[in-house]
PDB file of C-alpha atoms in Angstrom:
ATOM      1  CA  GLU A   1     -47.544 140.679  -0.010  1.00 72.00           C
ATOM      2  CA  ARG A   2     -51.090 138.861  -0.543  1.00 74.00           C
ATOM      3  CA  ASP A   3     -51.694 141.000  -3.742  1.00 76.00           C
ATOM      4  CA  ASN A   4     -48.148 140.284  -5.218  1.00 77.00           C
ATOM      5  CA  VAL A   5     -48.832 136.637  -4.225  1.00 72.00           C
ATOM      6  CA  GLU A   6     -52.363 136.629  -6.072  1.00 75.00           C
ATOM      7  CA  LYS A   7     -50.583 138.355  -9.103  1.00 77.00           C
ATOM      8  CA  GLU A   8     -47.752 135.722  -9.334  1.00 79.00           C
ATOM      9  CA  VAL A   9     -50.188 133.010  -9.176  1.00 74.00           C
ATOM     10  CA  GLY A  10     -52.561 134.557 -12.126  1.00 76.00           C
ATOM     11  CA  GLU A  11     -49.696 135.104 -13.889  1.00 80.00           C
ATOM     12  CA  ALA A  12     -48.344 131.692 -13.348  1.00 77.00           C
ATOM     13  CA  LEU A  13     -52.039 130.293 -14.291  1.00 79.00           C
ATOM     14  CA  ASP A  14     -52.175 132.387 -17.411  1.00 78.00           C
ATOM     15  CA  GLU A  15     -48.847 131.113 -18.449  1.00 80.00           C
ATOM     16  CA  ASN A  16     -50.006 127.297 -17.960  1.00 75.00           C
ATOM     17  CA  PHE A  17     -53.463 128.160 -19.863  1.00 76.00           C
ATOM     18  CA  LYS A  18     -51.486 129.565 -22.991  1.00 79.00           C
ATOM     19  CA  ALA A  19     -49.062 126.441 -22.866  1.00 78.00           C
ATOM     20  CA  LEU A  20     -52.039 124.248 -23.035  1.00 81.00           C
ATOM     21  CA  GLU A  21     -53.623 126.097 -25.930  1.00 79.00           C
ATOM     22  CA  GLU A  22     -50.162 125.881 -27.687  1.00 82.00           C
ATOM     23  CA  LYS A  23     -50.107 122.255 -27.107  1.00 80.00           C
ATOM     24  CA  GLN A  24     -53.547 121.591 -28.294  1.00 80.00           C
ATOM     25  CA  GLU A  25     -52.582 123.311 -31.644  1.00 81.00           C
ATOM     26  CA  SER A  26     -50.039 121.592 -32.207  1.00 80.00           C
ATOM     27  CA  ARG A  27     -52.092 118.205 -31.755  1.00 81.00           C
ATOM     28  CA  GLU A  28     -54.196 119.202 -34.053  1.00 80.00           C
ATOM     29  CA  LYS A  29     -51.785 120.100 -36.716  1.00 80.00           C
ATOM     30  CA  ARG A  30     -49.833 116.622 -36.464  1.00 80.00           C
ATOM     31  CA  ARG A  31     -53.406 115.080 -36.809  1.00 79.00           C
ATOM     32  CA  GLN A  32     -54.419 116.591 -39.940  1.00 79.00           C
ATOM     33  CA  SER A  33     -50.832 116.166 -41.226  1.00 76.00           C
ATOM     34  CA  THR A  34     -51.163 112.273 -40.684  1.00 74.00           C
ATOM     35  CA  GLU A  35     -54.739 111.968 -42.025  1.00 69.00           C
ATOM     36  CA  GLY A  36     -53.438 113.604 -45.315  1.00 64.00           C
ATOM     37  CA  GLU A  37     -50.739 111.121 -45.379  1.00 61.00           C
ATOM     38  CA  THR A  38     -53.059 108.450 -44.855  1.00 58.00           C
ATOM     39  CA  GLU A  39     -55.165 109.429 -47.968  1.00 57.00           C
ATOM     40  CA  ASP A  40     -52.191 109.228 -50.263  1.00 58.00           C
ATOM     41  CA  THR A  41     -50.918 106.081 -49.046  1.00 54.00           C
ATOM     42  CA  GLU A  42     -54.595 104.644 -49.793  1.00 56.00           C
ATOM     43  CA  GLY A  43     -54.507 105.884 -53.041  1.00 53.00           C
ATOM     44  CA  GLU A  44     -51.273 104.419 -53.692  1.00 53.00           C
ATOM     45  CA  ASP A  45     -52.449 100.922 -52.383  1.00 53.00           C
ATOM     46  CA  SER A  46     -55.693 100.941 -54.358  1.00 49.00           C
ATOM     47  CA  ASP A  47     -53.163 101.153 -57.715  1.00 50.00           C
ATOM     48  CA  LYS A  48     -50.969  98.121 -56.248  1.00 46.00           C
ATOM     49  CA  PRO A  49     -53.959  95.105 -56.200  1.00 44.00           C
ATOM     50  CA  GLU A  50     -53.796  94.361 -59.686  1.00 47.00           C
ATOM     51  CA  SER A  51     -49.967  93.921 -59.825  1.00 46.00           C
ATOM     52  CA  SER A  52     -50.030  91.818 -56.660  1.00 45.00           C
ATOM     53  CA  ALA A  53     -52.818  90.089 -58.325  1.00 42.00           C
ATOM     54  CA  GLU A  54     -50.451  89.460 -61.577  1.00 45.00           C
ATOM     55  CA  ASN A  55     -47.842  88.591 -59.166  1.00 48.00           C
ATOM     56  CA  THR A  56     -49.679  85.929 -57.463  1.00 45.00           C
ATOM     57  CA  ASP A  57     -51.134  84.335 -60.743  1.00 48.00           C
ATOM     58  CA  SER A  58     -47.358  84.113 -62.059  1.00 46.00           C
ATOM     59  CA  GLU A  59     -46.113  82.725 -58.471  1.00 46.00           C
ATOM     60  CA  GLU A  60     -48.988  80.422 -58.629  1.00 47.00           C
ATOM     61  CA  LYS A  61     -48.032  78.902 -62.036  1.00 46.00           C
ATOM     62  CA  PRO A  62     -44.509  77.821 -61.185  1.00 49.00           C
ATOM     63  CA  ALA A  63     -45.733  76.343 -57.966  1.00 48.00           C
ATOM     64  CA  GLU A  64     -48.325  74.081 -60.151  1.00 49.00           C
ATOM     65  CA  GLU A  65     -45.222  73.393 -62.223  1.00 51.00           C
ATOM     66  CA  LYS A  66     -43.364  72.596 -59.627  1.00 48.00           C
ATOM     67  CA  SER A  67     -45.920  70.333 -58.156  1.00 49.00           C
ATOM     68  CA  ALA A  68     -46.391  68.508 -61.240  1.00 49.00           C
ATOM     69  CA  GLU A  69     -42.741  67.890 -61.653  1.00 51.00           C
ATOM     70  CA  ALA A  70     -42.600  66.528 -58.097  1.00 49.00           C
ATOM     71  CA  GLY A  71     -45.482  64.161 -58.811  1.00 50.00           C
ATOM     72  CA  SER A  72     -43.971  62.928 -61.956  1.00 52.00           C
ATOM     73  CA  SER A  73     -40.448  62.833 -60.413  1.00 52.00           C
ATOM     74  CA  SER A  74     -42.007  60.643 -57.396  1.00 51.00           C
ATOM     75  CA  SER A  75     -43.866  58.556 -59.792  1.00 51.00           C
ATOM     76  CA  THR A  76     -40.427  57.580 -61.636  1.00 54.00           C
ATOM     77  CA  THR A  77     -38.624  57.314 -58.513  1.00 55.00           C
ATOM     78  CA  ALA A  78     -41.775  55.093 -57.177  1.00 50.00           C
ATOM     79  CA  GLU A  79     -41.205  52.907 -60.625  1.00 55.00           C
ATOM     80  CA  SER A  80     -37.719  52.887 -60.232  1.00 55.00           C
ATOM     81  CA  GLU A  81     -37.888  51.091 -56.505  1.00 53.00           C
ATOM     82  CA  ALA A  82     -40.528  48.797 -57.706  1.00 50.00           C
ATOM     83  CA  LYS A  83     -38.236  47.606 -60.682  1.00 53.00           C
ATOM     84  CA  ASP A  84     -35.198  47.577 -58.016  1.00 55.00           C
ATOM     85  CA  CYS A  85     -37.695  45.480 -55.741  1.00 53.00           C
ATOM     86  CA  GLU A  86     -38.472  43.115 -58.461  1.00 56.00           C
ATOM     87  CA  PRO A  87     -35.151  41.543 -58.899  1.00 55.00           C
ATOM     88  CA  SER A  88     -34.377  41.613 -55.358  1.00 60.00           C
ATOM     89  CA  LYS A  89     -37.622  39.591 -54.995  1.00 62.00           C
ATOM     90  CA  MET A  90     -36.838  37.532 -57.578  1.00 66.00           C
ATOM     91  CA  GLU A  91     -33.399  37.052 -56.328  1.00 66.00           C
ATOM     92  CA  GLU A  92     -34.814  35.888 -52.500  1.00 69.00           C
ATOM     93  CA  ASP A  93     -37.247  33.628 -54.335  1.00 68.00           C
ATOM     94  CA  ALA A  94     -34.375  31.713 -56.279  1.00 64.00           C
ATOM     95  CA  LYS A  95     -32.663  31.962 -52.893  1.00 65.00           C
ATOM     96  CA  GLU A  96     -35.208  30.083 -50.806  1.00 70.00           C
ATOM     97  CA  ASP A  97     -35.774  27.746 -53.731  1.00 67.00           C
ATOM     98  CA  THR A  98     -32.031  26.118 -53.755  1.00 68.00           C
ATOM     99  CA  GLU A  99     -32.273  26.150 -50.025  1.00 71.00           C
ATOM    100  CA  SER A 100     -34.988  23.920 -49.945  1.00 69.00           C
ATOM    101  CA  VAL A 101     -33.648  21.688 -52.717  1.00 67.00           C
ATOM    102  CA  GLY A 102     -30.301  21.618 -50.837  1.00 67.00           C
ATOM    103  CA  ASN A 103     -32.276  21.077 -47.660  1.00 73.00           C
ATOM    104  CA  GLU A 104     -34.325  17.849 -49.244  1.00 72.00           C
ATOM    105  CA  ALA A 105     -31.002  16.563 -50.843  1.00 70.00           C
ATOM    106  CA  LYS A 106     -29.442  16.766 -47.684  1.00 73.00           C
ATOM    107  CA  GLU A 107     -32.351  14.963 -45.915  1.00 77.00           C
ATOM    108  CA  GLY A 108     -32.118  12.417 -48.537  1.00 76.00           C
ATOM    109  CA  GLN A 109     -28.366  11.932 -48.170  1.00 78.00           C
ATOM    110  CA  ASP A 110     -28.789  11.560 -44.251  1.00 78.00           C
ATOM    111  CA  LYS A 111     -31.607   9.148 -44.871  1.00 78.00           C
ATOM    112  CA  LYS A 112     -29.529   6.865 -46.984  1.00 76.00           C
ATOM    113  CA  GLU A 113     -26.732   6.926 -44.589  1.00 76.00           C
ATOM    114  CA  GLN A 114     -28.945   5.918 -41.751  1.00 76.00           C
ATOM    115  CA  GLU A 115     -30.570   2.821 -43.913  1.00 74.00           C
ATOM    116  CA  ALA A 116     -26.832   1.980 -44.928  1.00 67.00           C
ATOM    117  CA  GLU A 117     -25.692   2.318 -41.084  1.00 66.00           C
ATOM    118  CA  GLU A 118     -28.697   0.271 -39.988  1.00 63.00           C
ATOM    119  CA  GLU A 119     -27.671  -2.615 -42.771  1.00 64.00           C
ATOM    120  CA  GLU A 120     -24.213  -2.423 -41.568  1.00 65.00           C
ATOM    121  CA  ASP A 121     -24.926  -2.597 -37.674  1.00 72.00           C
ATOM    122  CA  PRO A 122     -26.628  -5.882 -36.377  1.00 79.00           C
ATOM    123  CA  SER A 123     -29.708  -5.567 -34.433  1.00 87.00           C
ATOM    124  CA  ASN A 124     -29.720  -6.888 -31.120  1.00 91.00           C
ATOM    125  CA  LEU A 125     -31.559 -10.184 -31.841  1.00 89.00           C
ATOM    126  CA  GLN A 126     -28.985 -10.537 -34.765  1.00 91.00           C
ATOM    127  CA  LEU A 127     -25.880 -10.254 -32.150  1.00 93.00           C
ATOM    128  CA  ALA A 128     -27.709 -12.602 -29.679  1.00 93.00           C
ATOM    129  CA  TRP A 129     -28.337 -15.436 -32.330  1.00 92.00           C
ATOM    130  CA  GLU A 130     -24.691 -15.206 -33.390  1.00 94.00           C
ATOM    131  CA  MET A 131     -23.420 -15.470 -29.680  1.00 95.00           C
ATOM    132  CA  LEU A 132     -25.667 -18.450 -29.289  1.00 95.00           C
ATOM    133  CA  GLU A 133     -24.600 -20.132 -32.202  1.00 94.00           C
ATOM    134  CA  LEU A 134     -20.865 -19.673 -31.099  1.00 96.00           C
ATOM    135  CA  ALA A 135     -21.733 -21.060 -27.552  1.00 96.00           C
ATOM    136  CA  LYS A 136     -23.393 -23.738 -29.132  1.00 94.00           C
ATOM    137  CA  VAL A 137     -20.087 -24.444 -31.540  1.00 95.00           C
ATOM    138  CA  ALA A 138     -18.079 -24.172 -28.192  1.00 96.00           C
ATOM    139  CA  TYR A 139     -20.061 -26.810 -26.266  1.00 95.00           C
ATOM    140  CA  SER A 140     -20.198 -29.170 -29.200  1.00 93.00           C
ATOM    141  CA  ASN A 141     -16.316 -28.973 -29.373  1.00 94.00           C
ATOM    142  CA  LYS A 142     -15.990 -29.653 -25.839  1.00 93.00           C
ATOM    143  CA  LEU A 143     -18.084 -32.666 -26.055  1.00 90.00           C
ATOM    144  CA  GLU A 144     -16.140 -34.290 -29.046  1.00 90.00           C
ATOM    145  CA  SER A 145     -12.914 -33.791 -26.602  1.00 89.00           C
ATOM    146  CA  MET A 146     -14.782 -35.510 -23.697  1.00 88.00           C
ATOM    147  CA  THR A 147     -14.871 -39.218 -23.060  1.00 83.00           C
ATOM    148  CA  ALA A 148     -16.810 -39.767 -19.763  1.00 81.00           C
ATOM    149  CA  ASP A 149     -20.645 -40.077 -20.133  1.00 80.00           C
ATOM    150  CA  ASP A 150     -21.109 -38.286 -16.451  1.00 79.00           C
ATOM    151  CA  GLU A 151     -18.864 -35.587 -17.515  1.00 85.00           C
ATOM    152  CA  LYS A 152     -20.777 -35.344 -20.957  1.00 90.00           C
ATOM    153  CA  LYS A 153     -24.398 -34.901 -19.486  1.00 90.00           C
ATOM    154  CA  PRO A 154     -23.810 -31.400 -17.875  1.00 92.00           C
ATOM    155  CA  ILE A 155     -22.442 -30.176 -21.448  1.00 94.00           C
ATOM    156  CA  GLN A 156     -25.346 -31.783 -23.040  1.00 94.00           C
ATOM    157  CA  MET A 157     -27.810 -29.989 -21.048  1.00 94.00           C
ATOM    158  CA  LYS A 158     -26.098 -26.900 -22.048  1.00 95.00           C
ATOM    159  CA  VAL A 159     -26.496 -27.578 -25.782  1.00 96.00           C
ATOM    160  CA  CYS A 160     -30.022 -28.353 -25.288  1.00 96.00           C
ATOM    161  CA  GLU A 161     -30.590 -25.180 -23.491  1.00 96.00           C
ATOM    162  CA  THR A 162     -28.668 -23.032 -26.207  1.00 97.00           C
ATOM    163  CA  LEU A 163     -30.672 -24.890 -28.995  1.00 97.00           C
ATOM    164  CA  LEU A 164     -33.979 -23.830 -27.139  1.00 97.00           C
ATOM    165  CA  THR A 165     -32.991 -20.574 -26.538  1.00 96.00           C
ATOM    166  CA  LEU A 166     -31.780 -20.300 -30.218  1.00 96.00           C
ATOM    167  CA  GLY A 167     -35.341 -21.493 -31.473  1.00 96.00           C
ATOM    168  CA  GLU A 168     -37.048 -18.759 -29.081  1.00 95.00           C
ATOM    169  CA  VAL A 169     -34.733 -15.738 -30.531  1.00 95.00           C
ATOM    170  CA  SER A 170     -35.790 -16.974 -33.947  1.00 94.00           C
ATOM    171  CA  LEU A 171     -39.314 -16.880 -33.106  1.00 94.00           C
ATOM    172  CA  GLU A 172     -38.764 -12.925 -32.059  1.00 93.00           C
ATOM    173  CA  ASN A 173     -36.862 -12.378 -35.216  1.00 91.00           C
ATOM    174  CA  GLU A 174     -39.879 -14.088 -37.388  1.00 92.00           C
ATOM    175  CA  THR A 175     -37.692 -16.891 -38.499  1.00 93.00           C
ATOM    176  CA  TYR A 176     -40.198 -19.207 -38.120  1.00 95.00           C
ATOM    177  CA  ASP A 177     -38.669 -22.338 -40.063  1.00 95.00           C
ATOM    178  CA  GLN A 178     -35.305 -21.918 -38.135  1.00 95.00           C
ATOM    179  CA  ALA A 179     -36.780 -21.963 -34.766  1.00 96.00           C
ATOM    180  CA  VAL A 180     -38.618 -25.177 -35.385  1.00 97.00           C
ATOM    181  CA  VAL A 181     -35.228 -26.647 -36.689  1.00 96.00           C
ATOM    182  CA  ASP A 182     -33.562 -25.620 -33.435  1.00 97.00           C
ATOM    183  CA  ILE A 183     -36.401 -26.620 -31.526  1.00 97.00           C
ATOM    184  CA  THR A 184     -36.766 -29.951 -32.962  1.00 97.00           C
ATOM    185  CA  GLU A 185     -33.088 -30.725 -32.409  1.00 97.00           C
ATOM    186  CA  CYS A 186     -33.475 -29.761 -28.641  1.00 97.00           C
ATOM    187  CA  LEU A 187     -36.371 -32.117 -28.267  1.00 97.00           C
ATOM    188  CA  ASN A 188     -34.484 -35.117 -29.914  1.00 97.00           C
ATOM    189  CA  LYS A 189     -31.356 -34.415 -27.498  1.00 96.00           C
ATOM    190  CA  ARG A 190     -33.544 -34.020 -24.492  1.00 96.00           C
ATOM    191  CA  LYS A 191     -35.601 -37.195 -25.159  1.00 96.00           C
ATOM    192  CA  ALA A 192     -32.146 -39.165 -25.017  1.00 94.00           C
ATOM    193  CA  LEU A 193     -30.936 -37.350 -22.020  1.00 94.00           C
ATOM    194  CA  HIS A 194     -34.204 -37.431 -19.395  1.00 94.00           C
ATOM    195  CA  ALA A 195     -36.730 -39.675 -18.702  1.00 95.00           C
ATOM    196  CA  ALA A 196     -40.430 -39.167 -20.213  1.00 95.00           C
ATOM    197  CA  ASP A 197     -42.047 -37.506 -17.455  1.00 95.00           C
ATOM    198  CA  SER A 198     -39.319 -34.979 -17.425  1.00 95.00           C
ATOM    199  CA  ARG A 199     -40.704 -31.369 -17.374  1.00 95.00           C
ATOM    200  CA  ARG A 200     -37.597 -30.107 -19.671  1.00 96.00           C
ATOM    201  CA  ILE A 201     -39.359 -32.641 -22.344  1.00 97.00           C
ATOM    202  CA  ALA A 202     -42.749 -31.085 -22.025  1.00 97.00           C
ATOM    203  CA  GLU A 203     -41.387 -27.258 -22.212  1.00 96.00           C
ATOM    204  CA  THR A 204     -39.969 -28.326 -25.232  1.00 97.00           C
ATOM    205  CA  HIS A 205     -42.972 -29.851 -26.652  1.00 98.00           C
ATOM    206  CA  TYR A 206     -44.639 -26.743 -25.892  1.00 97.00           C
ATOM    207  CA  GLN A 207     -42.021 -24.268 -27.238  1.00 97.00           C
ATOM    208  CA  LEU A 208     -42.312 -26.585 -30.735  1.00 97.00           C
ATOM    209  CA  GLY A 209     -45.906 -26.451 -30.777  1.00 97.00           C
ATOM    210  CA  VAL A 210     -45.823 -22.319 -30.618  1.00 97.00           C
ATOM    211  CA  ALA A 211     -43.096 -22.281 -33.379  1.00 97.00           C
ATOM    212  CA  LEU A 212     -45.112 -24.648 -35.722  1.00 97.00           C
ATOM    213  CA  GLY A 213     -48.024 -22.469 -34.993  1.00 96.00           C
ATOM    214  CA  HIS A 214     -46.490 -19.150 -36.178  1.00 96.00           C
ATOM    215  CA  PHE A 215     -45.159 -21.334 -39.157  1.00 94.00           C
ATOM    216  CA  ASN A 216     -48.700 -21.880 -39.902  1.00 95.00           C
ATOM    217  CA  LYS A 217     -48.218 -25.939 -39.496  1.00 95.00           C
ATOM    218  CA  PHE A 218     -51.302 -26.051 -37.085  1.00 97.00           C
ATOM    219  CA  ASP A 219     -51.908 -29.550 -37.019  1.00 97.00           C
ATOM    220  CA  ASP A 220     -48.291 -30.495 -36.087  1.00 97.00           C
ATOM    221  CA  ALA A 221     -48.488 -27.635 -33.789  1.00 97.00           C
ATOM    222  CA  VAL A 222     -51.747 -29.245 -32.046  1.00 97.00           C
ATOM    223  CA  LYS A 223     -49.859 -32.671 -31.621  1.00 97.00           C
ATOM    224  CA  SER A 224     -46.780 -31.019 -30.206  1.00 97.00           C
ATOM    225  CA  LEU A 225     -48.747 -29.228 -27.590  1.00 98.00           C
ATOM    226  CA  GLU A 226     -50.972 -32.543 -26.646  1.00 97.00           C
ATOM    227  CA  GLU A 227     -47.662 -34.300 -26.208  1.00 97.00           C
ATOM    228  CA  ALA A 228     -46.526 -31.714 -23.683  1.00 97.00           C
ATOM    229  CA  ILE A 229     -49.838 -32.282 -21.749  1.00 97.00           C
ATOM    230  CA  THR A 230     -49.491 -35.898 -21.867  1.00 97.00           C
ATOM    231  CA  CYS A 231     -45.772 -35.378 -20.626  1.00 97.00           C
ATOM    232  CA  LEU A 232     -47.047 -33.588 -17.826  1.00 97.00           C
ATOM    233  CA  LYS A 233     -50.127 -36.036 -16.960  1.00 97.00           C
ATOM    234  CA  LEU A 234     -47.672 -38.724 -16.365  1.00 97.00           C
ATOM    235  CA  ARG A 235     -45.525 -36.812 -14.197  1.00 96.00           C
ATOM    236  CA  MET A 236     -48.438 -35.983 -12.104  1.00 95.00           C
ATOM    237  CA  GLU A 237     -48.966 -39.702 -12.036  1.00 96.00           C
ATOM    238  CA  ASN A 238     -45.421 -40.687 -11.098  1.00 96.00           C
ATOM    239  CA  LEU A 239     -45.745 -37.629  -8.095  1.00 95.00           C
ATOM    240  CA  LYS A 240     -48.671 -39.398  -6.797  1.00 94.00           C
ATOM    241  CA  ASN A 241     -46.772 -42.430  -6.846  1.00 95.00           C
ATOM    242  CA  LYS A 242     -43.747 -41.138  -5.753  1.00 92.00           C
ATOM    243  CA  SER A 243     -41.884 -42.336  -8.738  1.00 93.00           C
ATOM    244  CA  GLU A 244     -41.173 -39.312 -10.317  1.00 92.00           C
ATOM    245  CA  SER A 245     -37.742 -38.591 -12.221  1.00 92.00           C
ATOM    246  CA  VAL A 246     -35.536 -35.999 -10.456  1.00 89.00           C
ATOM    247  CA  ASP A 247     -35.981 -32.581 -11.314  1.00 87.00           C
ATOM    248  CA  GLU A 248     -32.567 -31.190 -11.760  1.00 81.00           C
ATOM    249  CA  ALA A 249     -34.047 -27.659 -11.512  1.00 81.00           C
ATOM    250  CA  LYS A 250     -35.530 -28.277  -8.279  1.00 83.00           C
ATOM    251  CA  ALA A 251     -33.014 -30.739  -6.987  1.00 77.00           C
ATOM    252  CA  ASN A 252     -31.896 -28.474  -4.081  1.00 82.00           C
ATOM    253  CA  ASP A 253     -34.739 -26.394  -3.389  1.00 86.00           C
ATOM    254  CA  ALA A 254     -35.359 -26.319   0.441  1.00 85.00           C
ATOM    255  CA  PHE A 255     -38.988 -25.636  -0.235  1.00 89.00           C
ATOM    256  CA  TYR A 256     -39.808 -28.294  -2.808  1.00 89.00           C
ATOM    257  CA  SER A 257     -42.686 -30.707  -2.151  1.00 92.00           C
ATOM    258  CA  ARG A 258     -44.276 -33.191  -4.279  1.00 92.00           C
ATOM    259  CA  GLU A 259     -48.058 -31.625  -3.528  1.00 94.00           C
ATOM    260  CA  ALA A 260     -46.732 -28.465  -4.363  1.00 93.00           C
ATOM    261  CA  GLU A 261     -45.502 -29.403  -7.701  1.00 94.00           C
ATOM    262  CA  ILE A 262     -48.797 -31.435  -8.238  1.00 95.00           C
ATOM    263  CA  THR A 263     -51.179 -28.384  -7.668  1.00 95.00           C
ATOM    264  CA  GLU A 264     -48.848 -26.457  -9.892  1.00 94.00           C
ATOM    265  CA  LEU A 265     -49.141 -28.715 -12.716  1.00 95.00           C
ATOM    266  CA  GLU A 266     -52.919 -29.069 -12.359  1.00 95.00           C
ATOM    267  CA  ALA A 267     -53.008 -25.203 -12.965  1.00 96.00           C
ATOM    268  CA  LEU A 268     -50.418 -25.488 -15.972  1.00 95.00           C
ATOM    269  CA  ILE A 269     -51.884 -28.144 -18.204  1.00 96.00           C
ATOM    270  CA  PRO A 270     -55.306 -25.840 -19.127  1.00 95.00           C
ATOM    271  CA  GLU A 271     -53.513 -22.935 -20.262  1.00 95.00           C
ATOM    272  CA  ILE A 272     -51.753 -25.261 -22.623  1.00 95.00           C
TER     273      ILE A 272
END
């Protein structure tokens, strides 16, 4: 049995060895056949480069032509775009010019309308002057309808106050000639109504001096201010002698005293 096994193993090894040899031979044949085919293909490839080079040259030329054509087309499109932009820019500039002209015209029109409104609408000083003139006329008409002197005096005092206020409004409005006229009329009326030492007369002299100063009549202004000082000094003497006239503005003042008024006048005269 051992011999049979050894024999079978030997036969199997021989068969394997033969199979290996056959495989090696077949591999060598395949290798040789592939080497021959590669040599043939290399020869064919060596003949092809010239034709490929020619093809590449021919391909490069159209590419250059295409690039040139593309460059020319891009330049023409850029020129056309520039031409298209120029009219649009001109249109925008023209539009801006028309808008600026329109805005300037509108501003000028608004300014004219505002000036016209200012001319039509009177100022506050003008309205105040008109109201005071109306009050003066009303008081004057009322005086004409009254007969008793005692009843007339309060209305006459109102007329004097109205004239003095008219003069102050004219000073603010820089119509100095009218201010001098109104205050002078007030002074004449107050001299007829009040005593010589009345502070109302002194006040009117002072206001008249201020108006004359603005009206460039300086000598008359100084004279009027000196008369105001004279009137106040006279009142101080009368207060010390207890012979002063009654001041209607302080008749009902519970805290009034002659000494306080003297102190007040002593401080007021240097200011004038």
